Short mmCIF file of C-alpha atoms (C1' of nucleotides) in Angstrom, two decimals:
data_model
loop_
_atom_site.label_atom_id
_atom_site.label_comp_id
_atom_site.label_asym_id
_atom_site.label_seq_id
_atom_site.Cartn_x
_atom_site.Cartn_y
_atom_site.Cartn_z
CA UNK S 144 15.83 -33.14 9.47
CA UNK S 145 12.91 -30.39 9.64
CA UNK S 146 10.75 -29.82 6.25
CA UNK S 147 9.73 -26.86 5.35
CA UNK S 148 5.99 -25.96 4.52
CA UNK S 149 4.68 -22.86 3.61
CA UNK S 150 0.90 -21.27 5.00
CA UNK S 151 -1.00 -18.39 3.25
CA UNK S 152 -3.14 -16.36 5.46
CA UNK S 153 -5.32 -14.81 2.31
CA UNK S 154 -7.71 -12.03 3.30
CA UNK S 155 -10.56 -10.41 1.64
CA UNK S 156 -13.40 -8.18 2.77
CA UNK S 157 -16.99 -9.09 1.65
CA UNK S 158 -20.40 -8.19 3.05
CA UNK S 159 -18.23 -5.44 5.31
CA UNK S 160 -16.10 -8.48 7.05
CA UNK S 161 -12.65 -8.90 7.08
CA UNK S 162 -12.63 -12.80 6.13
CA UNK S 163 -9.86 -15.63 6.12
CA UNK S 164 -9.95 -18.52 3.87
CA UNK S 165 -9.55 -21.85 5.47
CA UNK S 166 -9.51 -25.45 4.96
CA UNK S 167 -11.17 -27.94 7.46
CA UNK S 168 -8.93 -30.97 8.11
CA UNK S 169 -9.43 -34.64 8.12
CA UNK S 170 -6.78 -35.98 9.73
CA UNK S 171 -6.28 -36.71 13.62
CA UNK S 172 -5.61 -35.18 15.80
CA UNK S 173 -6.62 -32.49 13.66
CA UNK S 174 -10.36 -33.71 12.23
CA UNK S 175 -12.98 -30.90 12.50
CA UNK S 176 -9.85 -27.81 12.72
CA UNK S 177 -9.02 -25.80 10.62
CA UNK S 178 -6.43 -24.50 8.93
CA UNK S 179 -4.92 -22.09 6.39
CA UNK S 180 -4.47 -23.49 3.44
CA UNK S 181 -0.45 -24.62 2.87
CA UNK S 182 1.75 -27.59 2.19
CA UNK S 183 5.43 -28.87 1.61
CA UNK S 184 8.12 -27.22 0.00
CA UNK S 185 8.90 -29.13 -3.01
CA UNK S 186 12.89 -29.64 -3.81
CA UNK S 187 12.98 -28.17 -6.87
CA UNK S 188 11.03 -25.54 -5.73
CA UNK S 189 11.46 -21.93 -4.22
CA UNK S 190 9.81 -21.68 -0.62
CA UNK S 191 7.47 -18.41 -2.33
CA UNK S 192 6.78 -20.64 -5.79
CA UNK S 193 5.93 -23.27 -2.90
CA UNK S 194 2.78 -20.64 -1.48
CA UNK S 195 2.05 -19.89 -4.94
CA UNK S 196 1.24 -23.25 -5.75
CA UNK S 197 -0.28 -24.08 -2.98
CA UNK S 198 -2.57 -21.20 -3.25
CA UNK S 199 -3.47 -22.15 -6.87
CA UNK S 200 -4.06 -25.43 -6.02
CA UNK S 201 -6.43 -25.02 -3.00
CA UNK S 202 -8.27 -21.71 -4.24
CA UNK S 203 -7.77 -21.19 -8.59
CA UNK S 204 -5.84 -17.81 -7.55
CA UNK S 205 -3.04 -16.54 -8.87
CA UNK S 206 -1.06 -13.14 -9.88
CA UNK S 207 -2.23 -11.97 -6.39
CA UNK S 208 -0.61 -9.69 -4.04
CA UNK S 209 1.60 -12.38 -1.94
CA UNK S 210 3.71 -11.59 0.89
CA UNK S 211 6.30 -13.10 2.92
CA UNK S 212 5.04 -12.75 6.71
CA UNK S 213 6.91 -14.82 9.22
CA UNK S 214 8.65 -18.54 9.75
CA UNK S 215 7.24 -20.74 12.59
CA UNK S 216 9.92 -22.94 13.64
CA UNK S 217 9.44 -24.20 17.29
CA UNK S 218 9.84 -27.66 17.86
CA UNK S 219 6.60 -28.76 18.64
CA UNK S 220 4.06 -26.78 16.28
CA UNK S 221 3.14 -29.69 14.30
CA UNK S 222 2.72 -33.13 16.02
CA UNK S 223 3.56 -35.14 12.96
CA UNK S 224 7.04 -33.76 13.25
CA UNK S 225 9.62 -31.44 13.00
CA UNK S 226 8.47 -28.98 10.51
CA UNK S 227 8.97 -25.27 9.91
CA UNK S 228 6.40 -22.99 8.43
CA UNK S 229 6.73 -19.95 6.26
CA UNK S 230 3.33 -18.19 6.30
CA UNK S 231 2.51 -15.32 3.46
CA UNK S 232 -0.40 -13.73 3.41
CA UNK S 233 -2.19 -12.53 1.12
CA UNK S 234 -5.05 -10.36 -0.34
CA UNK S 235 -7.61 -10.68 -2.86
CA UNK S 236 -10.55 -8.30 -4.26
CA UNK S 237 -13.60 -10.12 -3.22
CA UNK S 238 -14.66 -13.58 -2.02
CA UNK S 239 -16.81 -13.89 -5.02
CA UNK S 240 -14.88 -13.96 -8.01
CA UNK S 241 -12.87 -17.15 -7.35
CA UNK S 242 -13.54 -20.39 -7.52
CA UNK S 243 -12.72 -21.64 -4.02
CA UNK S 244 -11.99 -25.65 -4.74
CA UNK S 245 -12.85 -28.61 -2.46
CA UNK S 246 -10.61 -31.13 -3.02
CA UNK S 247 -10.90 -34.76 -1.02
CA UNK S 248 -7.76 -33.89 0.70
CA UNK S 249 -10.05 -31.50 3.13
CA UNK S 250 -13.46 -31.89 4.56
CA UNK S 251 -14.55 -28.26 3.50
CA UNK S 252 -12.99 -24.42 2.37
CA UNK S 253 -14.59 -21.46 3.13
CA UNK S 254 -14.35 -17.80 4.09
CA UNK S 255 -14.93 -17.22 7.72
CA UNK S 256 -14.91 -13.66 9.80
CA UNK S 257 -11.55 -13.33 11.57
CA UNK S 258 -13.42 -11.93 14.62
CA UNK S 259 -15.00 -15.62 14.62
CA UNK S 260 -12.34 -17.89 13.87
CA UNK S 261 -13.33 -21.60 14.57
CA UNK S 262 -11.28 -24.45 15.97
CA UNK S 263 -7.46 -23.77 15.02
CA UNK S 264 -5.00 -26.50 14.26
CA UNK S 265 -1.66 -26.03 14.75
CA UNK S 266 -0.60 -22.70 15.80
CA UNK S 267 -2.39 -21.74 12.68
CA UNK S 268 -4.44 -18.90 14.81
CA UNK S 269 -1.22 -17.42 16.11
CA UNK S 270 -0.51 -17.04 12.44
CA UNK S 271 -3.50 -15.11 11.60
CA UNK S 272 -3.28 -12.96 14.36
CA UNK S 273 -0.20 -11.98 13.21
CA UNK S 274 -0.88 -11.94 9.46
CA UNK S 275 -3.82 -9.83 10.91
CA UNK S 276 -1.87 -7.32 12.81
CA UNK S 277 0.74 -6.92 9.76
CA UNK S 278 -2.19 -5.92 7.25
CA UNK S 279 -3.70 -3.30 9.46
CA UNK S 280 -0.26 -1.59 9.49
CA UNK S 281 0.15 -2.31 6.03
CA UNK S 282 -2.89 -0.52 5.32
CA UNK S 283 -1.42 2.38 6.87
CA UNK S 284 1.32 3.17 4.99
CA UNK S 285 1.18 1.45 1.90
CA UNK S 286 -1.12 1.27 -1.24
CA UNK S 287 -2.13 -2.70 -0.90
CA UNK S 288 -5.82 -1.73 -0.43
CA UNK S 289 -5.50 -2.27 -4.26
CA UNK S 290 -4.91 -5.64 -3.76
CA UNK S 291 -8.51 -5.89 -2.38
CA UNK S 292 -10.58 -3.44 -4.44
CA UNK S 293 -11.82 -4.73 -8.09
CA UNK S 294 -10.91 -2.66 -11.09
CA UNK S 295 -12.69 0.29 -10.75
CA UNK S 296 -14.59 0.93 -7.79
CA UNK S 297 -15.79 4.00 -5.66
CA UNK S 298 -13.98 5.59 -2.99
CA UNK S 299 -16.66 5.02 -0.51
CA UNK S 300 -16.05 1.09 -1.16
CA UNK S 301 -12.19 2.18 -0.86
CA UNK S 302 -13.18 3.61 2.66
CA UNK S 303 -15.45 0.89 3.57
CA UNK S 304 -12.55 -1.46 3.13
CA UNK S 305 -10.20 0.78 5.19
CA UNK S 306 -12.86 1.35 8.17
CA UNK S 307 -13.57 -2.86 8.34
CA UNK S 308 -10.25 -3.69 8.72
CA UNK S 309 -8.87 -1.21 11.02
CA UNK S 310 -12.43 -1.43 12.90
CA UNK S 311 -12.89 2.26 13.16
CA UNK S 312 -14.86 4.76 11.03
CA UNK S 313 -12.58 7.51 9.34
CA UNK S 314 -13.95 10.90 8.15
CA UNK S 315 -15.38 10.96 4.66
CA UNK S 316 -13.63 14.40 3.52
CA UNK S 317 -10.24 13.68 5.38
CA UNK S 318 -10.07 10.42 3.84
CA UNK S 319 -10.94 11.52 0.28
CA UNK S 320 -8.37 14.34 0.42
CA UNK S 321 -6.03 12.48 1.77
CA UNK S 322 -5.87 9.36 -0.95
CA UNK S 323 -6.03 11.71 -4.28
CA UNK S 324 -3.61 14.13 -2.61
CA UNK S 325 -1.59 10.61 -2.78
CA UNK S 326 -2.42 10.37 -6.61
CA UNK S 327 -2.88 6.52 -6.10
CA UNK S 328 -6.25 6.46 -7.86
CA UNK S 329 -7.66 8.50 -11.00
CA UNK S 330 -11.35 8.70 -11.86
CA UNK S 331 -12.01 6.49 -14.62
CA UNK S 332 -15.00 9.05 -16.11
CA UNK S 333 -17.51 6.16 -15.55
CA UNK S 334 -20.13 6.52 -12.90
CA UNK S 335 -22.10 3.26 -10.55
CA UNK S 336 -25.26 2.52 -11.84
CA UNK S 337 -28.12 1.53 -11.16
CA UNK S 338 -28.35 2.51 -7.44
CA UNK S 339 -31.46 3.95 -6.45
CA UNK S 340 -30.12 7.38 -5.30
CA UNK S 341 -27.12 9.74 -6.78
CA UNK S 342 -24.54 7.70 -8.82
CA UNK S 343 -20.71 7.50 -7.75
CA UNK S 344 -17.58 8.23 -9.40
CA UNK S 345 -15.34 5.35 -10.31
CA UNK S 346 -11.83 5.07 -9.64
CA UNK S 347 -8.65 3.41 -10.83
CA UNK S 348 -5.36 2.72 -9.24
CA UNK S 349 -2.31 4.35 -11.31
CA UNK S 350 0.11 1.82 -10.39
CA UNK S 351 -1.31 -1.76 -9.12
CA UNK S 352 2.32 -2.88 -7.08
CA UNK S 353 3.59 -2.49 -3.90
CA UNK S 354 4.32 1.18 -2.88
CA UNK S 355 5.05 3.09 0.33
CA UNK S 356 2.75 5.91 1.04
CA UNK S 357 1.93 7.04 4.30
CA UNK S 358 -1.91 7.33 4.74
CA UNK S 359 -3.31 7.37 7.41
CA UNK P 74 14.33 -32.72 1.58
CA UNK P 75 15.95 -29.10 1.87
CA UNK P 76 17.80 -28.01 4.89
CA UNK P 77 16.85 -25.36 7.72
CA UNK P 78 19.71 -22.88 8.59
CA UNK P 79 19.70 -19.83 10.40
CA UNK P 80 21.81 -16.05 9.70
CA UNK P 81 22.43 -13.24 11.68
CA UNK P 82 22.88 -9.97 10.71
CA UNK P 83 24.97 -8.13 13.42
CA UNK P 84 25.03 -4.54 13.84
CA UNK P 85 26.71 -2.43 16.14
CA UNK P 86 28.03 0.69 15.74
CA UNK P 87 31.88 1.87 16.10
CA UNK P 88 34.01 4.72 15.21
CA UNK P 89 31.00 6.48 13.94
CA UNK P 90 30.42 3.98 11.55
CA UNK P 91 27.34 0.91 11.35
CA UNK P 92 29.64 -2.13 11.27
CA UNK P 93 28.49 -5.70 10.33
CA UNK P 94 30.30 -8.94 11.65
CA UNK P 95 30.88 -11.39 9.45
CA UNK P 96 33.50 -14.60 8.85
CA UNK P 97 35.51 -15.30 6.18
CA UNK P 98 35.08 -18.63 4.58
CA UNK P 99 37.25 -21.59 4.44
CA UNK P 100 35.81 -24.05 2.29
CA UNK P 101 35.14 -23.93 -1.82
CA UNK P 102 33.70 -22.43 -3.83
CA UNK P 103 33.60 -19.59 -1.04
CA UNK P 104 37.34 -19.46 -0.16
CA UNK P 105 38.15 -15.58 0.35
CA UNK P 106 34.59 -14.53 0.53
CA UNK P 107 32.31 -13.58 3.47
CA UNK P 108 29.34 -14.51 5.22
CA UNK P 109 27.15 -13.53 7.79
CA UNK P 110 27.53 -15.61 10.72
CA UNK P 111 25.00 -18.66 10.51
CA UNK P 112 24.54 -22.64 10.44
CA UNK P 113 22.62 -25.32 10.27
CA UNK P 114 19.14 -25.85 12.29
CA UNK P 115 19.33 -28.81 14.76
CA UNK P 116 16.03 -31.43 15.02
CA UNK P 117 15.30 -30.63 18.52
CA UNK P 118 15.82 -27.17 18.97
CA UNK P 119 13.66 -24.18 17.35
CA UNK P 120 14.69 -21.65 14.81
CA UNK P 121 14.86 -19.22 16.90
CA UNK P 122 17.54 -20.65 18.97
CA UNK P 123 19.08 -21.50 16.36
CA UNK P 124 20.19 -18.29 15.65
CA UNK P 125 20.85 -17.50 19.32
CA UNK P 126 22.94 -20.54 19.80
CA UNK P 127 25.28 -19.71 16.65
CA UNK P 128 25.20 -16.06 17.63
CA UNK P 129 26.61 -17.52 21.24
CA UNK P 130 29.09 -19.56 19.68
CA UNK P 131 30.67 -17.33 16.98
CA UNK P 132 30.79 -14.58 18.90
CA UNK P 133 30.19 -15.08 22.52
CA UNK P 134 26.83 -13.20 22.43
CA UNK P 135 24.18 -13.49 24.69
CA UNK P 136 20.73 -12.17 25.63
CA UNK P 137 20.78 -9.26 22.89
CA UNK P 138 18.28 -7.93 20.86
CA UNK P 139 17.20 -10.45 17.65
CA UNK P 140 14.34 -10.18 15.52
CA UNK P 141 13.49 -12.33 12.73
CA UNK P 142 14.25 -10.42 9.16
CA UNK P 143 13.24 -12.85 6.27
CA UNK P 144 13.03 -16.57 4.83
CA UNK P 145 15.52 -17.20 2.17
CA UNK P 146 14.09 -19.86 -0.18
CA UNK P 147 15.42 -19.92 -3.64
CA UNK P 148 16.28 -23.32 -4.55
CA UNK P 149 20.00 -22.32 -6.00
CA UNK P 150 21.32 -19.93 -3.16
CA UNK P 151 23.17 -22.45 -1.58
CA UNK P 152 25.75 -24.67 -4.11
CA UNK P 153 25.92 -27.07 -1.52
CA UNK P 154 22.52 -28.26 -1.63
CA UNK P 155 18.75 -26.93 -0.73
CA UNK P 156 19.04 -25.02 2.02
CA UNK P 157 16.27 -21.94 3.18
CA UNK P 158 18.05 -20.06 5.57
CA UNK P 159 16.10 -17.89 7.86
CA UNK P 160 17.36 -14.84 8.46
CA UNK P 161 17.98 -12.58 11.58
CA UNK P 162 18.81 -8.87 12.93
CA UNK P 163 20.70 -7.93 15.63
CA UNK P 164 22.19 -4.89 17.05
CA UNK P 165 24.86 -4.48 20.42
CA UNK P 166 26.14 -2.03 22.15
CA UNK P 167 29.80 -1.71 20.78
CA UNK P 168 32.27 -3.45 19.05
CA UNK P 169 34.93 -3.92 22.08
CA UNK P 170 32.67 -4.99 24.60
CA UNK P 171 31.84 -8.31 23.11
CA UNK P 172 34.68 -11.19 22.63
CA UNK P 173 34.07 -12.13 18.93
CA UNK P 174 35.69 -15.86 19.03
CA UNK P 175 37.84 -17.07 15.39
CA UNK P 176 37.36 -20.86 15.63
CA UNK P 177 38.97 -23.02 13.45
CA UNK P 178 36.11 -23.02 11.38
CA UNK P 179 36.34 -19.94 9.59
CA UNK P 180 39.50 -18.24 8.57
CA UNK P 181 38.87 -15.03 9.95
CA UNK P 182 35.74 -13.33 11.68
CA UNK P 183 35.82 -9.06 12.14
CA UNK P 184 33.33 -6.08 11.94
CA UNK P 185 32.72 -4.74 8.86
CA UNK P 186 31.49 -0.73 7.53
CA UNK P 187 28.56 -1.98 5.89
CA UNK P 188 29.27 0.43 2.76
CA UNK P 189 32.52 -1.18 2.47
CA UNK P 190 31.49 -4.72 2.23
CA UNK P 191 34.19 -7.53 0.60
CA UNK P 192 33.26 -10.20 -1.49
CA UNK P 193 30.34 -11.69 0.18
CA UNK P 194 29.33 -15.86 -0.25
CA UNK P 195 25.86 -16.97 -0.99
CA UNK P 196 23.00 -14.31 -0.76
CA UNK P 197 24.71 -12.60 2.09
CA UNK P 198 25.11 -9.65 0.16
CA UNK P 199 20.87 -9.06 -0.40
CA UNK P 200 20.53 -10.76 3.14
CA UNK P 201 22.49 -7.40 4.63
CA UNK P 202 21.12 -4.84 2.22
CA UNK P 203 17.34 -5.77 3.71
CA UNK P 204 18.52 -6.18 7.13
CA UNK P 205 19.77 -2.40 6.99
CA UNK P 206 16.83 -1.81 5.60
CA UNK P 207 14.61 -2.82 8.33
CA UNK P 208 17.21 -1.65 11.09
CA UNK P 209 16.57 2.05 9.21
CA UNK P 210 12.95 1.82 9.44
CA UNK P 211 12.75 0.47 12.70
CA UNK P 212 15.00 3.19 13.68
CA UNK P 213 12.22 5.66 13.02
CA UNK P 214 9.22 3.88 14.64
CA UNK P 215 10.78 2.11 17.42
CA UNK P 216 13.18 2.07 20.26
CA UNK P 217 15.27 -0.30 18.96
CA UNK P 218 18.45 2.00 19.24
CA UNK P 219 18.38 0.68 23.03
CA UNK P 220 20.23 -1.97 21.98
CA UNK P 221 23.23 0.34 20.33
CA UNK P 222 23.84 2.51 22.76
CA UNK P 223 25.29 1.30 26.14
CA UNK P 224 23.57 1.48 29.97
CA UNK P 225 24.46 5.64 30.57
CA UNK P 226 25.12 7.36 27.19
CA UNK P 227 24.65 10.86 26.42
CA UNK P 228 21.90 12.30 23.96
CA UNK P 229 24.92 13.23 21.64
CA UNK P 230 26.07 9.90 21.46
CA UNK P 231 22.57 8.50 20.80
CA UNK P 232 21.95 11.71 18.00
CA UNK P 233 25.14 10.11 16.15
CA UNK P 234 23.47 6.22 16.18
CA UNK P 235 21.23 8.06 14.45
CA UNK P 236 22.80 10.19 12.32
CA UNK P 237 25.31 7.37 11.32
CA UNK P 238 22.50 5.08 10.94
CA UNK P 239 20.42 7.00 8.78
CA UNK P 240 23.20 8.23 6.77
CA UNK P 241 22.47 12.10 7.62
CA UNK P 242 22.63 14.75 9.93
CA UNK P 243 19.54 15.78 12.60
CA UNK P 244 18.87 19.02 14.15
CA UNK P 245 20.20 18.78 17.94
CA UNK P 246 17.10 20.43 19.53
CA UNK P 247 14.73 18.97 17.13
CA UNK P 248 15.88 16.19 18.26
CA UNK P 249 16.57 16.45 21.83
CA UNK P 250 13.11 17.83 21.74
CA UNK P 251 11.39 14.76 20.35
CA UNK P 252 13.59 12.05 22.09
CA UNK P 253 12.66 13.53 25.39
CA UNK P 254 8.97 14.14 24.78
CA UNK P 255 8.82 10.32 24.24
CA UNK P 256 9.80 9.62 27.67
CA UNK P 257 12.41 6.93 26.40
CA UNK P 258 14.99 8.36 28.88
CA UNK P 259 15.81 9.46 31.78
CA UNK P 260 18.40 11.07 33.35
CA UNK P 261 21.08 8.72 35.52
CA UNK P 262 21.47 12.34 37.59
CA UNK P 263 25.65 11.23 36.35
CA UNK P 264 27.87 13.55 34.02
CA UNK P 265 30.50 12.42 31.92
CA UNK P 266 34.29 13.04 33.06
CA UNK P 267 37.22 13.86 32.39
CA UNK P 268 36.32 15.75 28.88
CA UNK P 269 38.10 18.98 28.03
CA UNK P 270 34.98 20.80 28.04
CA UNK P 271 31.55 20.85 29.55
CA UNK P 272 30.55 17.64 30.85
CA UNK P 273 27.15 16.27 29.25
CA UNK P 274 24.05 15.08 31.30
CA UNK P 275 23.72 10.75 31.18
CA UNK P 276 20.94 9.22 30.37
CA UNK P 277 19.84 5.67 30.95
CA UNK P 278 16.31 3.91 29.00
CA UNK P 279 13.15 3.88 31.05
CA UNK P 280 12.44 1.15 28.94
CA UNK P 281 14.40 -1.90 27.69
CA UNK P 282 12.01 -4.03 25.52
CA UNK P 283 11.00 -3.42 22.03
CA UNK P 284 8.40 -0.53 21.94
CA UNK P 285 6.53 1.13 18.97
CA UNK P 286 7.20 4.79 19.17
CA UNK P 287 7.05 7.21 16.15
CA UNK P 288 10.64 9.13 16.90
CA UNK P 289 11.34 10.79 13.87
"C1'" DT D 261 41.94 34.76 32.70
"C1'" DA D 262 40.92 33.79 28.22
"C1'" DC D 263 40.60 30.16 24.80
"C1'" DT D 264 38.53 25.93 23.08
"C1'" DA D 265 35.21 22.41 22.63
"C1'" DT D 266 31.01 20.38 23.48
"C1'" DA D 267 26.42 20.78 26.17
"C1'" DG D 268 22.19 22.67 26.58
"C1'" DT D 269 18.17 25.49 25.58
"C1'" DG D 270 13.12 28.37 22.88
"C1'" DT D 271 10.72 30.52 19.43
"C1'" DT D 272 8.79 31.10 15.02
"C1'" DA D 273 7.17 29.35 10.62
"C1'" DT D 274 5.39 25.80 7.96
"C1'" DA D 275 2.97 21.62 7.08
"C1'" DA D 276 -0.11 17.99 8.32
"C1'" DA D 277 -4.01 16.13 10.74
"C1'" DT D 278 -8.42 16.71 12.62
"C1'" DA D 279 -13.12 18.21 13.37
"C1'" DC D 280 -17.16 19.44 11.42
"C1'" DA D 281 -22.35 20.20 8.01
"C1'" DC D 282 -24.36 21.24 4.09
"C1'" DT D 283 -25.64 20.78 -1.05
"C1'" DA D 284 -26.06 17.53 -5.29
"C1'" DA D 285 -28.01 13.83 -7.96
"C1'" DG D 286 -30.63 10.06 -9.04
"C1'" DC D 287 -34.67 6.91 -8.08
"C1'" DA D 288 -39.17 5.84 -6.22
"C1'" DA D 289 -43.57 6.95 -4.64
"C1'" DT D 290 -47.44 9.92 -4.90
"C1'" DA K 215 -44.09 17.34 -11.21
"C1'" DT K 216 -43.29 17.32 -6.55
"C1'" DT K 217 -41.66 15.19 -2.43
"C1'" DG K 218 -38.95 12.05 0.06
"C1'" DC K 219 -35.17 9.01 0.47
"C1'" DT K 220 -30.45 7.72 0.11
"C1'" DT K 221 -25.81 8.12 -0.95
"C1'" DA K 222 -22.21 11.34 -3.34
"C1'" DG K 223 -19.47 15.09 -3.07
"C1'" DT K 224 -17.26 19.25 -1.21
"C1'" DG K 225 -14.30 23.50 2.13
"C1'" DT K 226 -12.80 25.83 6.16
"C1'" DA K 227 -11.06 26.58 10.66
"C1'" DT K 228 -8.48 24.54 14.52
"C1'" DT K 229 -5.10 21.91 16.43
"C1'" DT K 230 -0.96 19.44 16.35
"C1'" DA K 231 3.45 18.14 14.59
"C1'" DT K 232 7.52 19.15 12.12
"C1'" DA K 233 11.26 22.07 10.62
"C1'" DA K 234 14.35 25.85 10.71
"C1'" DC K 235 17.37 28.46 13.20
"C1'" DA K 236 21.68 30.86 17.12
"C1'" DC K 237 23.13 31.83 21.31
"C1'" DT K 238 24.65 30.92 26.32
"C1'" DA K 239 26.80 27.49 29.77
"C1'" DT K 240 30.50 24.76 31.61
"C1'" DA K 241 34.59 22.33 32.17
"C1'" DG K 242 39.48 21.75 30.90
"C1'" DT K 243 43.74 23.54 29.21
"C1'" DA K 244 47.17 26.98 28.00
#
DNA sequence: TACTATAGTGTTATAAATACACTAAGCAAT
DNA sequence: ATTGCTTAGTGTATTTATAACACTATAGTA
């Protein structure tokens, strides 16, 4: 019969780039493609505690936002057999803080620009275009631009994040009205330092998980 | 290795009610209880028509809106083994106009008020309450209700998919207003007959393919 | 012909989204 | 200490969308 793998699609916006994390394969046909990072469902195993691991394994992350985004299940997606994907994807605060692993399973990991993907295996760029397309509405009417921001941070980083993934600029005031009308952040008193011109207020969210909100 | 299956979640609406079909069970530990209409994944065919095929075969049901809802992985949903069972959607036109085949299979298979549910086997129960979910919110943001309503239908009838649907009542010019705006419909130039009072205008969809519209 | 039932239609009020430009604060250079 | 540079922070007016609300029209039936 079919196995089941699961594929995380995990996001996260550094230098003012939406990036995607992927692995570069070594086996044929597949040697110099990539691909998100992902594996077998164990038995014992729930399909999400199946991206979890996976994710832990290949990157050191965990306790991230993780989300359930669609199964790939025709026949032919993989030609070592019949298997089905479920892809999540996922979103973390910046590229930075984790230790991205290489183990000797893969020729190489590393962050690359979605708008410059390199050569896909499988139908592993279908994925992220629609992993892509599902975090750009996301961002529209839910709070999981927390799952990209560090602790505190400023809301012109907030906006930055919101204007590189939806590729558009928004208007400063609107979008500052808008997200503390929404009471999804607080100011946590402290200021940014060290910049050479007028220091920013830092924020907070007030609840880090999943919430609807209509933002934009 | 676990097992691939496929459910559908089948909507229609009847009687002024959102009805779901589902089969009663003939084999332990499920005698008695429910389930949404389903089965196994075969090696050479995809998930997708997986789903289609079962849909076909349980209940004579072709061609019809189905969109993919959710993965079910938990390793102890099934007591019969490992078995993720990807879920589907799908909405018709009306209860009547479709032949809903009992096969020897299943003791019993009927439409269901989907606040009124009985005694439902494996997940089926959670597998509905997100499916409604998603029908609800696609409701609002699509055209989906295309698929509820038949070829000429007046905007009364289509007002009440809604109104059942969302579980309360609309404004009739608000809503008029907004559906027509849209350019959804059109009118067939027909009238209903043979009503003891004014005849209403019938309308037919410009459109017939899933479109993102904000409607309400 | 009048009664009944559903169809069909506009306007006003309220709320939300959009467009738009200046002052404030800190650092660096002189 | 003054000036220049850079980013932070703020309010109002306009436009658009949503929400609330009640009467006339038309066919069938009694």
């Amino acid at each position: 019969m079919a196995a089941i793998a699961t594929d995380v699609v995990m996001f996260t916006v550094h230098n003012q780039q939406l990036k995607v994390l992927l692995i570069e394969m070594k086996k044929k046909p597949f040697v110099g493609y990539w691909a998100t990072p992902g594996g077998m469902v164990n038995p014992e195993e729930s399909v999400d505690a199946s991206a979890q691991r996976h994710l832990s394994n290949k990157a050191g992350i965990k306790d991230i936002y993780l989300e359930q985004l669609y199964t790939f299940g025709d026949v032919d997606r993989d030609p070592f057999g019949r298997v089905v994907s479920v892809a999540y994807f996922s979103l973390i605060p910046d590229a930075d803080k984790f230790q991205i692993k290489t183990t000797h399973d893969y020729a190489d990991i590393s962050w690359h620009n979605v708008d410059h993907l390199p050569k896909m295996a499988y139908d592993h760029r279908h994925i992220i275009k629609m992993a892509l397309d599902r975090l750009r509405a996301k961002l529209e009417y839910t709070n999981v631009v927390y799952s990209l921001l560090p602790t505190d941070f400023t809301l012109a980083e907030m906006q930055q994040v919101y204007e590189v993934i939806l590729g558009k600029n928004l208007d400063k005031r609107n979008f500052r009205k808008k997200i503390l009308s929404l009471n999804m952040v607080e100011k946590t008193g402290k200021k940014t330092e060290g910049t050479a011109h007028r220091p920013a207020d830092l924020y907070k969210f007030t609840k880090k998980s999943p919430q609807i909100v209509q933002i934009l």
